[in-house]
Amino acid sequence: MNFEQLDQLMRVYETTTDQTVLPNIWMVARIDGRSFTRLTKEVMNYQRPFDQRFRDAMLSTVSHLLDCGFPVLYGYTQSDEISLLFSYRCDVFGRKLRKYCSILAGEASGHFSLAIQQQASFDCRICQLPTDQLVYDYFRWRMEDAHRNALNAYCYWTLRDQALNPQMAHDQVAKLSVAQKNELLFQHGINFNDLVAWQKRGVGLYWRNVDHMGFNPQTQMPTISQRRKIHVDLELPQREHYTALLRDLLDR
Ligand SMILES: Nc1nc2c(ncn2[C@@H]2O[C@H](COP(=O)(O)OP(=O)(O)O)[C@@H](O)[C@H]2O)c(=O)[nH]1
Ligand SMILES: [Mg+2]
């Protein structure tokens, strides 16, 4: 068998399982830190339940992903995960699923590792959402997950600070209703409602046009042009206001 024959034979095995996403379907990537429980607790010794250095490394990673060759309309991050909504007509890499998953996981892992100066990796999956409503529901789902995680994490660490071991603290939190969790925190001086928004709702990043002041040396006059800049929204709106923000970002 010569090289051309071998090449033809092996290409079949490489490409037959390479799925592509159909057109007219929204694609959302979710990129999640691998073993970040260990990374945040044992390796980096981050403040719990929230550490601003960790948040900033995640924000820097989302910014990088918004600008690494894919048309991304919206980036969202909470905890160790990132969601990216792609332009409706995105056809980068012929919509080949494994290109998206491997490149985005690689870009996120590389960028985040450099940001924290420690080896870290992410996985990536693509959600295929047929309607605009499902896009709104997806992001509402992740925001509500952020809210629940924040409440549970504050309760867990409050109990751990009361000398409960990890298993006991976990079991205790699992038994409490939402009202009881709020009450527990209140008794320890934390008003959950007053916590900063980014901890409870996550952070959104999207492109905005801003005026750029320049100077034309030929006319010796100042100039104003429009530039695209990433806006970091640390106080995302909730419920229908969040849907309205997302609706403005969709490009269909
Ligand atoms: N200390 C600390 N941990 C965080 C922070 N943000 C996320 N984490 C942790 O990151 C982990 C993310 O959860 P998950 O993806 O389910 O865990 P994994 O499978 O170990 O990556 C949880 O253990 C969180 O407590 C933070 O700001 N500070
Ligand atoms: Mg994780």
Short mmCIF file of C-alpha atoms and ligand atoms in Angstrom, two decimals:
data_model
loop_
_atom_site.label_atom_id
_atom_site.label_comp_id
_atom_site.label_asym_id
_atom_site.label_seq_id
_atom_site.Cartn_x
_atom_site.Cartn_y
_atom_site.Cartn_z
CA MET A 1 0.00 0.00 0.00
CA ASN A 2 1.50 3.35 -0.99
CA PHE A 3 1.11 6.50 1.07
CA GLU A 4 -1.86 7.85 -0.91
CA GLN A 5 -3.78 4.59 -0.40
CA LEU A 6 -2.90 4.48 3.28
CA ASP A 7 -3.93 8.11 3.66
CA GLN A 8 -7.28 7.46 1.98
CA LEU A 9 -7.89 4.38 4.13
CA MET A 10 -7.07 6.06 7.44
CA ARG A 11 -8.92 9.36 6.75
CA VAL A 12 -12.19 7.41 6.80
CA TYR A 13 -11.55 6.32 10.38
CA GLU A 14 -10.57 9.86 11.37
CA THR A 15 -13.55 11.68 9.92
CA THR A 16 -16.66 9.46 9.83
CA THR A 17 -17.58 10.23 13.45
CA ASP A 18 -16.94 13.96 13.02
CA GLN A 19 -20.39 15.41 13.68
CA THR A 20 -21.46 18.85 12.52
CA VAL A 21 -24.15 21.04 14.05
CA LEU A 22 -27.07 21.69 11.70
CA PRO A 23 -27.68 25.27 10.53
CA ASN A 24 -30.49 27.33 12.14
CA ILE A 25 -29.72 26.11 15.64
CA TRP A 26 -28.11 28.22 18.35
CA MET A 27 -24.86 26.82 19.71
CA VAL A 28 -23.82 27.41 23.31
CA ALA A 29 -20.51 26.06 24.60
CA ARG A 30 -20.14 25.23 28.29
CA ILE A 31 -16.57 25.07 29.45
CA ASP A 32 -15.99 23.70 32.96
CA GLY A 33 -12.86 23.55 35.12
CA ARG A 34 -11.54 20.01 35.66
CA SER A 35 -11.13 19.05 39.33
CA PHE A 36 -11.37 22.67 40.41
CA THR A 37 -12.52 21.59 43.88
CA ARG A 38 -9.00 20.34 44.42
CA LEU A 39 -7.36 23.21 42.53
CA THR A 40 -9.18 25.93 44.49
CA LYS A 41 -8.82 24.27 47.90
CA GLU A 42 -5.55 22.36 47.90
CA VAL A 43 -3.37 23.87 45.21
CA MET A 44 -4.27 27.58 45.21
CA ASN A 45 -5.73 27.87 48.70
CA TYR A 46 -8.28 30.40 47.48
CA GLN A 47 -10.59 32.26 49.82
CA ARG A 48 -13.91 30.53 50.16
CA PRO A 49 -16.59 30.52 49.13
CA PHE A 50 -15.44 33.28 46.71
CA ASP A 51 -12.03 34.59 45.79
CA GLN A 52 -11.62 37.70 43.67
CA ARG A 53 -8.32 36.46 42.18
CA PHE A 54 -10.09 33.34 40.92
CA ARG A 55 -12.97 35.42 39.55
CA ASP A 56 -10.56 37.74 37.74
CA ALA A 57 -8.68 34.82 36.16
CA MET A 58 -12.05 33.44 34.95
CA LEU A 59 -13.06 36.88 33.58
CA SER A 60 -9.75 37.20 31.77
CA THR A 61 -10.34 33.73 30.27
CA VAL A 62 -13.86 34.64 29.08
CA SER A 63 -12.49 37.84 27.48
CA HIS A 64 -9.89 35.74 25.69
CA LEU A 65 -12.56 33.31 24.45
CA LEU A 66 -14.68 36.19 23.12
CA ASP A 67 -11.75 37.20 20.97
CA CYS A 68 -10.06 33.98 19.84
CA GLY A 69 -11.54 33.52 16.38
CA PHE A 70 -15.18 32.54 17.04
CA PRO A 71 -18.06 35.01 16.68
CA VAL A 72 -19.27 35.03 20.30
CA LEU A 73 -22.32 37.16 21.17
CA TYR A 74 -22.33 36.58 24.90
CA GLY A 75 -20.04 35.05 27.52
CA TYR A 76 -21.19 34.14 31.00
CA THR A 77 -19.25 32.79 33.95
CA GLN A 78 -20.10 31.53 37.42
CA SER A 79 -18.02 29.32 39.71
CA ASP A 80 -15.57 27.37 37.50
CA GLU A 81 -17.74 27.36 34.37
CA ILE A 82 -18.03 29.53 31.26
CA SER A 83 -20.89 29.60 28.74
CA LEU A 84 -20.48 31.10 25.27
CA LEU A 85 -23.32 31.89 22.87
CA PHE A 86 -22.22 31.89 19.23
CA SER A 87 -23.57 34.05 16.46
CA TYR A 88 -26.63 32.40 14.86
CA ARG A 89 -24.97 32.10 11.48
CA CYS A 90 -21.61 31.03 12.90
CA ASP A 91 -19.99 28.60 10.49
CA VAL A 92 -16.43 28.62 11.76
CA PHE A 93 -14.84 25.18 11.15
CA GLY A 94 -17.94 24.10 9.23
CA ARG A 95 -19.74 23.78 12.63
CA LYS A 96 -17.71 20.65 13.38
CA LEU A 97 -18.41 19.76 17.00
CA ARG A 98 -15.05 18.37 17.92
CA LYS A 99 -13.24 21.45 16.58
CA TYR A 100 -15.29 23.66 18.90
CA CYS A 101 -14.86 21.39 21.91
CA SER A 102 -11.16 20.80 21.51
CA ILE A 103 -10.16 24.36 20.56
CA LEU A 104 -12.26 26.06 23.23
CA ALA A 105 -11.11 23.67 25.97
CA GLY A 106 -7.52 24.23 24.84
CA GLU A 107 -7.79 28.02 24.64
CA ALA A 108 -9.47 28.19 28.06
CA SER A 109 -6.94 25.84 29.69
CA GLY A 110 -3.93 27.65 28.24
CA HIS A 111 -5.15 31.13 29.09
CA PHE A 112 -6.36 30.30 32.61
CA SER A 113 -3.15 28.41 33.47
CA LEU A 114 -1.05 31.41 32.51
CA ALA A 115 -3.37 33.72 34.47
CA ILE A 116 -2.94 31.77 37.73
CA GLN A 117 0.58 30.48 37.01
CA GLN A 118 -0.54 26.93 37.72
CA GLN A 119 -1.46 24.07 35.40
CA ALA A 120 -5.26 23.82 35.04
CA SER A 121 -7.61 22.35 32.45
CA PHE A 122 -11.20 22.66 31.24
CA ASP A 123 -13.60 20.39 29.41
CA CYS A 124 -16.09 21.64 26.82
CA ARG A 125 -19.47 20.56 25.51
CA ILE A 126 -21.83 22.16 23.00
CA CYS A 127 -25.55 22.61 23.67
CA GLN A 128 -27.69 22.89 20.53
CA LEU A 129 -30.73 25.09 21.18
CA PRO A 130 -33.43 25.25 18.48
CA THR A 131 -35.29 28.37 19.69
CA ASP A 132 -34.54 31.84 21.10
CA GLN A 133 -36.63 30.94 24.14
CA LEU A 134 -34.34 28.00 24.89
CA VAL A 135 -31.35 30.36 24.77
CA TYR A 136 -33.02 32.56 27.41
CA ASP A 137 -33.91 29.47 29.45
CA TYR A 138 -30.33 28.17 29.21
CA PHE A 139 -28.84 31.34 30.66
CA ARG A 140 -31.57 31.63 33.30
CA TRP A 141 -30.74 28.02 34.27
CA ARG A 142 -27.05 28.81 34.73
CA MET A 143 -27.87 31.98 36.70
CA GLU A 144 -30.23 30.10 39.02
CA ASP A 145 -27.54 27.46 39.45
CA ALA A 146 -25.12 30.24 40.47
CA HIS A 147 -27.64 31.51 43.01
CA ARG A 148 -28.16 28.07 44.57
CA ASN A 149 -24.42 27.35 44.61
CA ALA A 150 -23.70 30.66 46.33
CA LEU A 151 -26.32 30.09 49.03
CA ASN A 152 -25.13 26.52 49.64
CA ALA A 153 -21.46 27.49 49.65
CA TYR A 154 -21.98 30.31 52.16
CA CYS A 155 -23.94 27.92 54.42
CA TYR A 156 -21.34 25.15 54.03
CA TRP A 157 -18.41 27.37 54.97
CA THR A 158 -20.33 28.99 57.81
CA LEU A 159 -20.85 25.52 59.30
CA ARG A 160 -17.25 24.52 58.62
CA ASP A 161 -16.15 27.63 60.50
CA GLN A 162 -18.29 26.33 63.39
CA ALA A 163 -15.95 23.30 63.49
CA LEU A 164 -18.28 20.89 61.63
CA ASN A 165 -16.37 18.37 59.50
CA PRO A 166 -16.95 18.38 55.69
CA GLN A 167 -19.46 15.50 55.72
CA MET A 168 -21.49 16.93 58.60
CA ALA A 169 -21.54 20.40 57.05
CA HIS A 170 -22.63 18.96 53.69
CA ASP A 171 -25.40 16.84 55.25
CA GLN A 172 -26.63 19.73 57.39
CA VAL A 173 -26.91 22.10 54.39
CA ALA A 174 -28.76 19.44 52.38
CA LYS A 175 -31.46 19.26 55.06
CA LEU A 176 -32.24 22.98 55.12
CA SER A 177 -34.90 24.82 53.10
CA VAL A 178 -33.99 28.05 51.28
CA ALA A 179 -35.57 30.09 54.09
CA GLN A 180 -33.62 28.13 56.72
CA LYS A 181 -30.37 28.66 54.80
CA ASN A 182 -30.99 32.42 54.72
CA GLU A 183 -31.78 32.31 58.44
CA LEU A 184 -28.61 30.35 59.25
CA LEU A 185 -26.50 32.96 57.43
CA PHE A 186 -28.39 35.81 59.08
CA GLN A 187 -27.61 34.35 62.51
CA HIS A 188 -23.92 34.47 61.59
CA GLY A 189 -24.02 38.08 60.45
CA ILE A 190 -24.46 37.47 56.70
CA ASN A 191 -27.45 38.96 54.91
CA PHE A 192 -27.52 36.94 51.69
CA ASN A 193 -29.56 39.63 49.91
CA ASP A 194 -26.81 42.18 50.53
CA LEU A 195 -23.99 40.11 49.00
CA VAL A 196 -22.43 41.48 45.82
CA ALA A 197 -24.34 40.55 42.66
CA TRP A 198 -21.49 38.73 40.85
CA GLN A 199 -21.35 36.07 43.57
CA LYS A 200 -25.08 35.30 43.37
CA ARG A 201 -25.73 35.78 39.64
CA GLY A 202 -22.39 35.31 37.88
CA VAL A 203 -20.86 37.74 35.40
CA GLY A 204 -21.79 38.51 31.77
CA LEU A 205 -19.40 39.72 29.08
CA TYR A 206 -20.43 41.13 25.72
CA TRP A 207 -19.22 43.45 22.98
CA ARG A 208 -20.18 47.12 23.02
CA ASN A 209 -19.37 49.93 20.62
CA VAL A 210 -17.45 52.76 22.27
CA ASP A 211 -16.14 56.06 20.92
CA HIS A 212 -12.42 56.07 20.28
CA MET A 213 -10.68 59.46 20.34
CA GLY A 214 -7.88 59.77 17.81
CA PHE A 215 -5.89 62.42 15.97
CA ASN A 216 -5.51 62.97 12.25
CA PRO A 217 -1.98 64.28 11.62
CA GLN A 218 -2.88 65.44 8.09
CA THR A 219 -5.77 67.67 9.13
CA GLN A 220 -4.31 68.23 12.61
CA MET A 221 -7.83 67.57 13.90
CA PRO A 222 -9.10 65.21 16.59
CA THR A 223 -11.14 62.27 15.27
CA ILE A 224 -13.82 60.05 16.77
CA SER A 225 -14.30 56.51 15.56
CA GLN A 226 -16.24 53.51 16.87
CA ARG A 227 -14.42 50.56 18.41
CA ARG A 228 -15.71 47.25 19.72
CA LYS A 229 -14.86 46.73 23.37
CA ILE A 230 -15.74 43.93 25.77
CA HIS A 231 -18.09 45.07 28.51
CA VAL A 232 -17.90 43.18 31.81
CA ASP A 233 -21.29 43.23 33.55
CA LEU A 234 -20.79 42.51 37.26
CA GLU A 235 -24.40 43.37 38.07
CA LEU A 236 -26.46 41.32 35.68
CA PRO A 237 -30.20 42.01 35.76
CA GLN A 238 -32.62 39.26 36.76
CA ARG A 239 -35.72 37.58 35.36
CA GLU A 240 -37.37 39.41 32.43
CA HIS A 241 -34.70 42.13 32.53
CA TYR A 242 -32.04 39.47 31.93
CA THR A 243 -34.09 38.07 29.03
CA ALA A 244 -34.33 41.60 27.58
CA LEU A 245 -30.55 42.01 27.77
CA LEU A 246 -30.04 38.67 26.02
CA ARG A 247 -32.68 39.50 23.38
CA ASP A 248 -30.70 42.61 22.44
CA LEU A 249 -27.57 40.50 21.94
CA LEU A 250 -29.12 37.85 19.66
CA ASP A 251 -28.28 38.49 16.00
CA ARG A 252 -31.18 36.84 14.23
N1 LIG B 1 -12.30 28.62 47.15
C1 LIG B 1 -13.01 28.86 46.05
N2 LIG B 1 -13.52 27.81 45.36
C2 LIG B 1 -14.25 28.08 44.25
C3 LIG B 1 -14.48 29.40 43.79
N3 LIG B 1 -15.24 29.32 42.67
C4 LIG B 1 -15.47 28.01 42.43
N4 LIG B 1 -14.88 27.25 43.39
C5 LIG B 1 -14.91 25.78 43.53
O1 LIG B 1 -14.83 25.17 42.26
C6 LIG B 1 -15.57 23.93 42.28
C7 LIG B 1 -16.43 23.87 41.05
O2 LIG B 1 -17.38 22.84 41.09
P1 LIG B 1 -17.36 21.56 40.14
O3 LIG B 1 -17.10 21.96 38.70
O4 LIG B 1 -18.63 20.81 40.40
O5 LIG B 1 -16.14 20.73 40.73
P2 LIG B 1 -14.94 19.96 39.99
O6 LIG B 1 -15.54 18.76 39.33
O7 LIG B 1 -13.99 19.60 41.10
O8 LIG B 1 -14.33 20.92 39.01
C8 LIG B 1 -16.35 23.89 43.60
O9 LIG B 1 -15.71 23.04 44.50
C9 LIG B 1 -16.24 25.33 44.10
O10 LIG B 1 -16.23 25.39 45.49
C10 LIG B 1 -13.92 30.48 44.54
O11 LIG B 1 -14.09 31.68 44.21
N5 LIG B 1 -13.20 30.15 45.66
MG MG B 2 -15.49 21.85 37.49
#
